[in-house]
Tab-separated table of C-alpha atoms in Angstrom:
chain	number	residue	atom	x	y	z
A	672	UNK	CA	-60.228	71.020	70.084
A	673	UNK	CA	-59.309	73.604	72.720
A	674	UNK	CA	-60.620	72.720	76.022
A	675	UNK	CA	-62.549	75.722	77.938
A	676	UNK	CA	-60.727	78.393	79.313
A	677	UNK	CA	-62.468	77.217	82.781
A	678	UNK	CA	-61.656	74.155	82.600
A	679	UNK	CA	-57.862	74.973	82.084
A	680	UNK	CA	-57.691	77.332	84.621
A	681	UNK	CA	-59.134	74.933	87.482
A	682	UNK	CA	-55.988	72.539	87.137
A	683	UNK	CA	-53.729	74.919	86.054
A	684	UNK	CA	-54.051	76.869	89.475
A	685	UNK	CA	-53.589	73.374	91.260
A	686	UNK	CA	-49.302	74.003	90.085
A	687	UNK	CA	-46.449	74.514	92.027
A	688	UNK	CA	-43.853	76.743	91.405
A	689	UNK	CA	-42.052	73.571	90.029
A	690	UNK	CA	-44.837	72.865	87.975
A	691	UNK	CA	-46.689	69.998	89.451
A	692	UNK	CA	-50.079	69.335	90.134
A	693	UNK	CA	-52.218	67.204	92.960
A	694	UNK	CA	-53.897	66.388	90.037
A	695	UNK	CA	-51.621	64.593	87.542
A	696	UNK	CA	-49.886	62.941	91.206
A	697	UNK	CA	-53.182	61.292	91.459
A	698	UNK	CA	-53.607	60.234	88.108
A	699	UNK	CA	-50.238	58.820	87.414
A	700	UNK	CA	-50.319	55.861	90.135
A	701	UNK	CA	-52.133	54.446	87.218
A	702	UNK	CA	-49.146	53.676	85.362
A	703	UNK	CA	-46.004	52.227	87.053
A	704	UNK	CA	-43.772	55.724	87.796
A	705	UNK	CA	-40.535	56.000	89.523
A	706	UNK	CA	-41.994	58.330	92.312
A	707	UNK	CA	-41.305	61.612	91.126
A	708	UNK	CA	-43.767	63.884	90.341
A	709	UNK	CA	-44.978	64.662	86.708
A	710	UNK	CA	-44.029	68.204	85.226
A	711	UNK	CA	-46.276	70.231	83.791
A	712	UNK	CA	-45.938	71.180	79.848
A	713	UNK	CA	-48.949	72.398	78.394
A	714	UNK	CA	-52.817	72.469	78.724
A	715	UNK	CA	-54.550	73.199	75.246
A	716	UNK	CA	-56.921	70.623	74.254
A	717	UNK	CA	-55.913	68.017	77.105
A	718	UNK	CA	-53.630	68.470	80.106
A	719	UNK	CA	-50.228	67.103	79.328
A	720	UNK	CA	-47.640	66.233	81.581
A	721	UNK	CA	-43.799	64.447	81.590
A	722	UNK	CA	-43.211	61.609	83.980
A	723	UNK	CA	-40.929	58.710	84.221
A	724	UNK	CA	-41.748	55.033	84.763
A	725	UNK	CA	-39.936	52.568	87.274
A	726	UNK	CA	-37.757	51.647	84.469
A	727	UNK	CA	-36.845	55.265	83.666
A	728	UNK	CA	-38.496	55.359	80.779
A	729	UNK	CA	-40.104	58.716	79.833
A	730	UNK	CA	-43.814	59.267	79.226
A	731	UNK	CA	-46.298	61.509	78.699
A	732	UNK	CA	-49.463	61.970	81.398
A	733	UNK	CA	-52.525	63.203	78.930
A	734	UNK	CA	-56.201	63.947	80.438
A	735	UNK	CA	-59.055	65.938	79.828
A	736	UNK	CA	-62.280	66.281	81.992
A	737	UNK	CA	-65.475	64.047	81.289
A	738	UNK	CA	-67.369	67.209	80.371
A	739	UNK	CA	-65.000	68.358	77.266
A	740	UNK	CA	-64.769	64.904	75.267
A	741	UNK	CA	-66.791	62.120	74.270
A	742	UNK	CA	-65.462	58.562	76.204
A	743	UNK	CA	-65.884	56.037	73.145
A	744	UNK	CA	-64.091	59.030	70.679
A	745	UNK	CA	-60.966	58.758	72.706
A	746	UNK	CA	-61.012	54.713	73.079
A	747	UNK	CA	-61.422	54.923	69.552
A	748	UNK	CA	-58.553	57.467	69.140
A	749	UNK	CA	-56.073	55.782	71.090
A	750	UNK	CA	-57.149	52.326	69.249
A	751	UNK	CA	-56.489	53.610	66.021
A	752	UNK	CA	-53.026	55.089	67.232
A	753	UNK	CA	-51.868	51.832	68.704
A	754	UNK	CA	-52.587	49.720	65.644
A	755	UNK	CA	-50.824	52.831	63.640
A	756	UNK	CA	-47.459	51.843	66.274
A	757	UNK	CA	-48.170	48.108	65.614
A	758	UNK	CA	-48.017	49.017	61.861
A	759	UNK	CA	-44.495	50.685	61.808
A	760	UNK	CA	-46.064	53.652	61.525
A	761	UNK	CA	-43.960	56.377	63.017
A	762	UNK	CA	-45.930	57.672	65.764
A	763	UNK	CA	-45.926	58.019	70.264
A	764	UNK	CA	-47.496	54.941	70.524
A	765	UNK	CA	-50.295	54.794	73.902
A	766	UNK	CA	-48.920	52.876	76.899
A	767	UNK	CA	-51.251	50.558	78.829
A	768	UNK	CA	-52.065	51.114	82.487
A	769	UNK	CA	-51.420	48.569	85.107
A	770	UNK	CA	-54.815	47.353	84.831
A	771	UNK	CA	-54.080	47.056	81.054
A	772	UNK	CA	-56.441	49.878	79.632
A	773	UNK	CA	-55.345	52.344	76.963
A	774	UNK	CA	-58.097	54.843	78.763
A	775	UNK	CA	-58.936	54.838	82.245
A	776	UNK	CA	-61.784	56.834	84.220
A	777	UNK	CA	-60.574	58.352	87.577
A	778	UNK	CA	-62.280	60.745	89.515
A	779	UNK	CA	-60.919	63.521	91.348
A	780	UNK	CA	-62.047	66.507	93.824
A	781	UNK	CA	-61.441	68.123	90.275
A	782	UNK	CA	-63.875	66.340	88.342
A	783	UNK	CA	-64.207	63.145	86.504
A	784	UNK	CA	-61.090	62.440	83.988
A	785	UNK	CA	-60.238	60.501	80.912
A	786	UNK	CA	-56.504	59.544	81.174
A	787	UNK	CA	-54.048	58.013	78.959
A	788	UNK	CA	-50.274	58.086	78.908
A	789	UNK	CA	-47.931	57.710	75.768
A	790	UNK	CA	-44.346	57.187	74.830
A	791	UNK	CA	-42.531	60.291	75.329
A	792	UNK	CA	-40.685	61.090	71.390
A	793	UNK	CA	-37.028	63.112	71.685
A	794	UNK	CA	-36.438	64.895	69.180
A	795	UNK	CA	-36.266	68.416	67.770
A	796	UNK	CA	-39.396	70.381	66.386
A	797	UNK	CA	-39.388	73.064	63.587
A	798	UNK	CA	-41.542	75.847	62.202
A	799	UNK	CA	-42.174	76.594	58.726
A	800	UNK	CA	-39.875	79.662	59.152
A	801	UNK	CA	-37.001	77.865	59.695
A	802	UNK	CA	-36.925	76.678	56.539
A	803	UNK	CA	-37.611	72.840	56.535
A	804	UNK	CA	-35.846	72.672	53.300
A	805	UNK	CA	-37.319	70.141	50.380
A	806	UNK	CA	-36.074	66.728	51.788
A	807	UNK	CA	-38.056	67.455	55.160
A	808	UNK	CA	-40.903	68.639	53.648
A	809	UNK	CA	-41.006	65.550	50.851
A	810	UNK	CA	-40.569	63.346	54.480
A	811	UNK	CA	-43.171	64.913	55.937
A	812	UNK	CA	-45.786	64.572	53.284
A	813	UNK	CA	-44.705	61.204	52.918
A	814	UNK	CA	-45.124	60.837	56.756
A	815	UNK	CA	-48.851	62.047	56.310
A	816	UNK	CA	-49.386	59.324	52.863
A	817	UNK	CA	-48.348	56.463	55.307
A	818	UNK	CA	-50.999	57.422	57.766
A	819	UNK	CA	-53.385	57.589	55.368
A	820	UNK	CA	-52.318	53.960	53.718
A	821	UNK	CA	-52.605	52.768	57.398
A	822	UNK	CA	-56.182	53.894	57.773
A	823	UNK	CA	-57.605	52.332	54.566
A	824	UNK	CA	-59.518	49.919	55.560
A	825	UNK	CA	-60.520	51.919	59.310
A	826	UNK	CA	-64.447	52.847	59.223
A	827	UNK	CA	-63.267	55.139	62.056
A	828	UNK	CA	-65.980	53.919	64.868
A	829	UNK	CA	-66.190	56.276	67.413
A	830	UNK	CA	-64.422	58.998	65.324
A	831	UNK	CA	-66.641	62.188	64.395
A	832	UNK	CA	-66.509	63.165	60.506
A	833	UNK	CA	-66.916	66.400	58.779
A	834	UNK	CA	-70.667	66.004	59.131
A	835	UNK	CA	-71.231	66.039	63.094
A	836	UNK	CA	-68.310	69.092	62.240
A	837	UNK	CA	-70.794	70.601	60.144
A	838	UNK	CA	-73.650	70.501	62.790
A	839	UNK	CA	-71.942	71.572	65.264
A	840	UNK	CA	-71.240	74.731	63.236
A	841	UNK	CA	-74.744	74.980	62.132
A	842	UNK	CA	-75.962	75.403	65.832
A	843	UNK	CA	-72.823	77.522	66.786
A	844	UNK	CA	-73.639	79.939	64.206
A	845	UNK	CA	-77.277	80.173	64.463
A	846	UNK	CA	-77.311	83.664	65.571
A	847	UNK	CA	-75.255	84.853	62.518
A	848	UNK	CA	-77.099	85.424	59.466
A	849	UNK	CA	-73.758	86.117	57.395
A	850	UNK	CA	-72.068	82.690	58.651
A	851	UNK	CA	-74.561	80.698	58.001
A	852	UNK	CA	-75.262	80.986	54.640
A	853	UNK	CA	-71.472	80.655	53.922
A	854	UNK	CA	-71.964	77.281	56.133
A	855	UNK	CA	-74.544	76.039	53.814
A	856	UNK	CA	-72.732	77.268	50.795
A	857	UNK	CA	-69.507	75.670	51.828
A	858	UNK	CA	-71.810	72.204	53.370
A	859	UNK	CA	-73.150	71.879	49.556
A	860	UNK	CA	-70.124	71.816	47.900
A	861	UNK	CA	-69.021	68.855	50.021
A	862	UNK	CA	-71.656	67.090	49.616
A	863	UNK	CA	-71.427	67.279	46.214
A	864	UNK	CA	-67.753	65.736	46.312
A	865	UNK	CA	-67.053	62.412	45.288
A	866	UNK	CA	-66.179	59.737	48.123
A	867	UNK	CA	-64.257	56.339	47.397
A	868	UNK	CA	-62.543	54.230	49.934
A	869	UNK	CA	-59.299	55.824	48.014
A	870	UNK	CA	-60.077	59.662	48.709
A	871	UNK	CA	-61.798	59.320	52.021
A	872	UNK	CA	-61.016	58.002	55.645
A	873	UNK	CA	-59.354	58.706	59.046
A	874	UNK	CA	-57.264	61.754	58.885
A	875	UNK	CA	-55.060	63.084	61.491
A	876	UNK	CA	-56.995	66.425	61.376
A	877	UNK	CA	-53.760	68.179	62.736
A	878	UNK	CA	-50.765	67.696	61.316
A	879	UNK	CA	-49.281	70.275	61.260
A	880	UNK	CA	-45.786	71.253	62.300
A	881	UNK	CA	-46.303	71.484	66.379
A	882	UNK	CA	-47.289	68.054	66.348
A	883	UNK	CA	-44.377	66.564	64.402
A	884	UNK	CA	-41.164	66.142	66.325
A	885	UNK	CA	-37.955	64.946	64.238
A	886	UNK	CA	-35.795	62.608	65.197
A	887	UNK	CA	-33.014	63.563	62.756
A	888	UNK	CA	-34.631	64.023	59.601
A	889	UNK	CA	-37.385	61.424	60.876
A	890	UNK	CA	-40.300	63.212	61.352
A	891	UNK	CA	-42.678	61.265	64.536
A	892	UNK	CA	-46.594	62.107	64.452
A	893	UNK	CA	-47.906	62.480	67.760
A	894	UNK	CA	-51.440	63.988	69.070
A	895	UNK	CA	-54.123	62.189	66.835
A	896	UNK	CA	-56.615	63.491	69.553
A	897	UNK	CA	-58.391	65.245	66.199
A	898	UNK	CA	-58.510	62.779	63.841
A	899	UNK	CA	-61.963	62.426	62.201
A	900	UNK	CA	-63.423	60.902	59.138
A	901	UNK	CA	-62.648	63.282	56.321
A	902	UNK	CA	-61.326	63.581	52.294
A	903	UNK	CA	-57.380	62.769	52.457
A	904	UNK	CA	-56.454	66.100	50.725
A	905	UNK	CA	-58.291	67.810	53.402
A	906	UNK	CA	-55.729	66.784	56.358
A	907	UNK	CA	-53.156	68.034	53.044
A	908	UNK	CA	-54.593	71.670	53.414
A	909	UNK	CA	-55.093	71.718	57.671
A	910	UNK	CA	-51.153	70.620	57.743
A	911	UNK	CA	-49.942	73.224	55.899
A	912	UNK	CA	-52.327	76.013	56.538
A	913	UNK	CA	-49.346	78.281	58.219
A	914	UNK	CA	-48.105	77.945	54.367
A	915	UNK	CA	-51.170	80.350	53.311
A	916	UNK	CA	-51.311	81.923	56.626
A	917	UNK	CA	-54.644	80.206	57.137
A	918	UNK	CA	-56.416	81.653	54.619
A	919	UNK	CA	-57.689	79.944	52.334
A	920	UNK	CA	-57.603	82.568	49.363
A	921	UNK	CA	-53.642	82.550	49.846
A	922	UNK	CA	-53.442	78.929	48.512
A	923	UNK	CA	-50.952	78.577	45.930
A	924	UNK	CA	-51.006	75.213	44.253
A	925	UNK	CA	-47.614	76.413	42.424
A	926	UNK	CA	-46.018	76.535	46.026
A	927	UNK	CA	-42.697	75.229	46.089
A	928	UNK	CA	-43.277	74.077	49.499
A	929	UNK	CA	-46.391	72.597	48.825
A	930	UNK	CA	-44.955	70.880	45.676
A	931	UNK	CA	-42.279	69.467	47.828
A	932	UNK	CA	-44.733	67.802	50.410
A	933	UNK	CA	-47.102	66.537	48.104
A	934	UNK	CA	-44.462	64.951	46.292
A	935	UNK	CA	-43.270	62.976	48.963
A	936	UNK	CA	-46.720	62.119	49.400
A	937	UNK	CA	-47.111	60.878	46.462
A	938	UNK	CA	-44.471	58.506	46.956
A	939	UNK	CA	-46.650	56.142	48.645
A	940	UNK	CA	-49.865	56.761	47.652
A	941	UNK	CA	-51.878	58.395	44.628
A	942	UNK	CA	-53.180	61.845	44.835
A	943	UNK	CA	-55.141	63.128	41.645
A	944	UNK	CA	-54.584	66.987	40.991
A	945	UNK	CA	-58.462	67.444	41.299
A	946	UNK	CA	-58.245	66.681	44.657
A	947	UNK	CA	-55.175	69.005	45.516
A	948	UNK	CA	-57.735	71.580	43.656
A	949	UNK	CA	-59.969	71.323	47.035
A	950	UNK	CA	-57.676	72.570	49.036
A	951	UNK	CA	-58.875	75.927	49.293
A	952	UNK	CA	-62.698	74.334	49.606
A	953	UNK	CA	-61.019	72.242	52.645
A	954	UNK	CA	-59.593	75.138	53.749
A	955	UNK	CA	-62.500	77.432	54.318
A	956	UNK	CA	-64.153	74.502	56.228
A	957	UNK	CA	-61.332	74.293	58.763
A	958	UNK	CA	-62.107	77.839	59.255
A	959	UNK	CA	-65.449	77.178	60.327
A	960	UNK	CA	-64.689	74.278	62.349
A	961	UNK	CA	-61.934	76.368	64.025
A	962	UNK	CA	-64.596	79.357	64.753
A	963	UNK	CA	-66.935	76.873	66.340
A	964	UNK	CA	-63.925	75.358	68.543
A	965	UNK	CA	-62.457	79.098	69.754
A	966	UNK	CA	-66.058	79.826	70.618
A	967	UNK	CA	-67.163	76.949	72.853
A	968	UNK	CA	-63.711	77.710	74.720
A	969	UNK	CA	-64.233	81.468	75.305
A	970	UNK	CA	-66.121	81.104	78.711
A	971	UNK	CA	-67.212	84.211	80.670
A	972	UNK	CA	-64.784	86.132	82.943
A	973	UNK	CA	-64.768	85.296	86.327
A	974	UNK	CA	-63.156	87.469	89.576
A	975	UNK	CA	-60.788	84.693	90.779
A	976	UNK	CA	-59.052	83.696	87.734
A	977	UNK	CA	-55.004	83.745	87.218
A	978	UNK	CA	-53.765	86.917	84.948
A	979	UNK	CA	-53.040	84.725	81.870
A	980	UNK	CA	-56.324	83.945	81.558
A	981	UNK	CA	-57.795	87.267	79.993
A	982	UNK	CA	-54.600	87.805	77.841
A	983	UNK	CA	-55.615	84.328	76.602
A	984	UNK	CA	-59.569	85.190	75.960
A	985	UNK	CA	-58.510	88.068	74.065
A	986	UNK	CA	-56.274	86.189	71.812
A	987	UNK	CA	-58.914	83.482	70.986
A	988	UNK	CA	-61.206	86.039	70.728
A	989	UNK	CA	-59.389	87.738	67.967
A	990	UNK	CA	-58.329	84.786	66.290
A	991	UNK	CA	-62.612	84.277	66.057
A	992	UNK	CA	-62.653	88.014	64.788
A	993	UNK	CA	-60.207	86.934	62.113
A	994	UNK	CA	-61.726	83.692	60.833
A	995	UNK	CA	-64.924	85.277	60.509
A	996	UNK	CA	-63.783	88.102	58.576
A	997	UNK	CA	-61.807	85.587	56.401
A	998	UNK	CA	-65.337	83.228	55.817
A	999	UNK	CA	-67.159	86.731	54.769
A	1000	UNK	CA	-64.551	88.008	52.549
């Protein structure tokens, strides 16, 4: 979930020209750091920034204001992560503050924040285009089936599912005839979809290729901030929707690609072909959850914001032009 463009410009104009912030310097006393400053790498959904402890370990700084996510969703997030670490699982495992919280409150002459730091993963990252070749893309599906094996069992408390997705979309597209009779269309064939304790359960909701970094042929999961209470095969279609362009008419169940990852998938856990049918069904609903996310970020121009920002607005908007035409068609 993209944050608001607001929001992201407010601490974004707080950096340096070396990329630092009053903001994450405040934050990071929280966790033991060697008295640099932290650098600035992204802001998308939460703020992210690169420090190093007083043992020169590197970390990541993560926080997002009060106003764009729900307190007991990311407790619940960073729970289910840590038990993941506990588990072997492969993933950047959350690192307790000094006052041994996974998720700590601060407020700031920049608002109220939720703030949580992680183990910093090396590694290299790779795009689709480079061409992962079959024994990374069997590793990564595999990656994906351990997750999944590791959240049997998880109710996913505090978690949203594809239902409070679906309301949110029913409200967001309200005003819009056309996309919301898709939405029902689309909400009934769910509903209508079997759900077993095998098929159904916390899913990453994003993992796709920008969150996986590789540590050799290792691939490393990081940025669960999305996971939700979903069908298994669906986090199967949002990984590898740059493999149909994300379009859900372009899936090709003969992909070689998508053979490759769902066999290493199956290596660890069963994964009926009826259920690799719904990808396209899954699909379609990601595009609708995506709409509703690119809209609640768009928010209205203002005179004092940096030049990126527009450039930015029209790209989201576009991408919201796109999704809708691809829902209608």
């Amino acid at each position: 979930m993209m944050m608001t463009l607001q929001r992201m410009h407010d601490v974004v104009a707080t950096l340096n020209e070396d990329w630092e912030s009053p903001v994450a310097d405040e934050l990071v006393r929280l966790w033991a750091n060697d008295g640099s400053r932290p650098k600035y790498v992204r802001a998308s959904a939460n703020f992210v920034f690169f420090f190093t402890d007083d043992r020169g370990r590197y970390r990541v700084l993560r926080f997002v204001h009060e106003a764009e996510r729900d307190r007991n969703a990311v407790e619940a997030e960073l729970a289910v992560v840590e038990r993941m670490a506990a588990a072997g699982v492969p993933v950047a495992c959350p690192i307790r503050s000094a006052n041994q919280r996974l998720l700590e409150l601060v407020s700031t002459d920049y608002g109220v924040f939720y703030v949580a730091a992680f183990q910093r993963v090396f590694g290299e990252q790779h795009c689709l285009e480079d061409g992962l070749g079959e024994a990374r893309l069997r590793k990564w599906g595999r990656t994906l089936g351990v997750i999944h094996n590791c959240s049997l069992g998880t109710a996913g408390a505090g978690r949203p599912s594809w239902e409070d997705h679906a309301r949110e979309a029913q409200v967001a597209f309200r005003d819009d005839p056309l996309l919301r009779t898709a939405l029902v269309d689309l909400i009934e064939e769910l509903r209508a979809l079997p759900r077993t304790t095998g098929n159904f359960g916390l899913i990453h909701f994003d993992f796709e290729l920008d969150n996986i970094v590789w540590r050799g042929d290792e691939p490393v999961a990081i940025d669960f901030d999305d996971c939700a209470q979903y069908w298994y095969a669906a986090d199967i279609a949002f990984a590898l929707r740059d493999l149909f362009d994300d379009n859900a008419t372009s899936v090709a169940l003969d992909d070689p690609s998508l053979r490759s990852f769902v066999s290493g998938y199956r290596e660890v856990r069963r994964l009926p072909d009826e259920e690799l049918e719904r990808l396209p069904l899954f699909l379609r609903f990601h595009h609708c959850t995506g709409w509703v996310r690119i809209q609640r970020s768009l928010t209205p121009p203002t005179s004092e914001e940096l030049p990126w920002v527009p450039d930015l607005r029209a790209k989201l908007a576009n991408s919201a032009d796109e999704l809708r035409s691809i829902l209608l068609g």
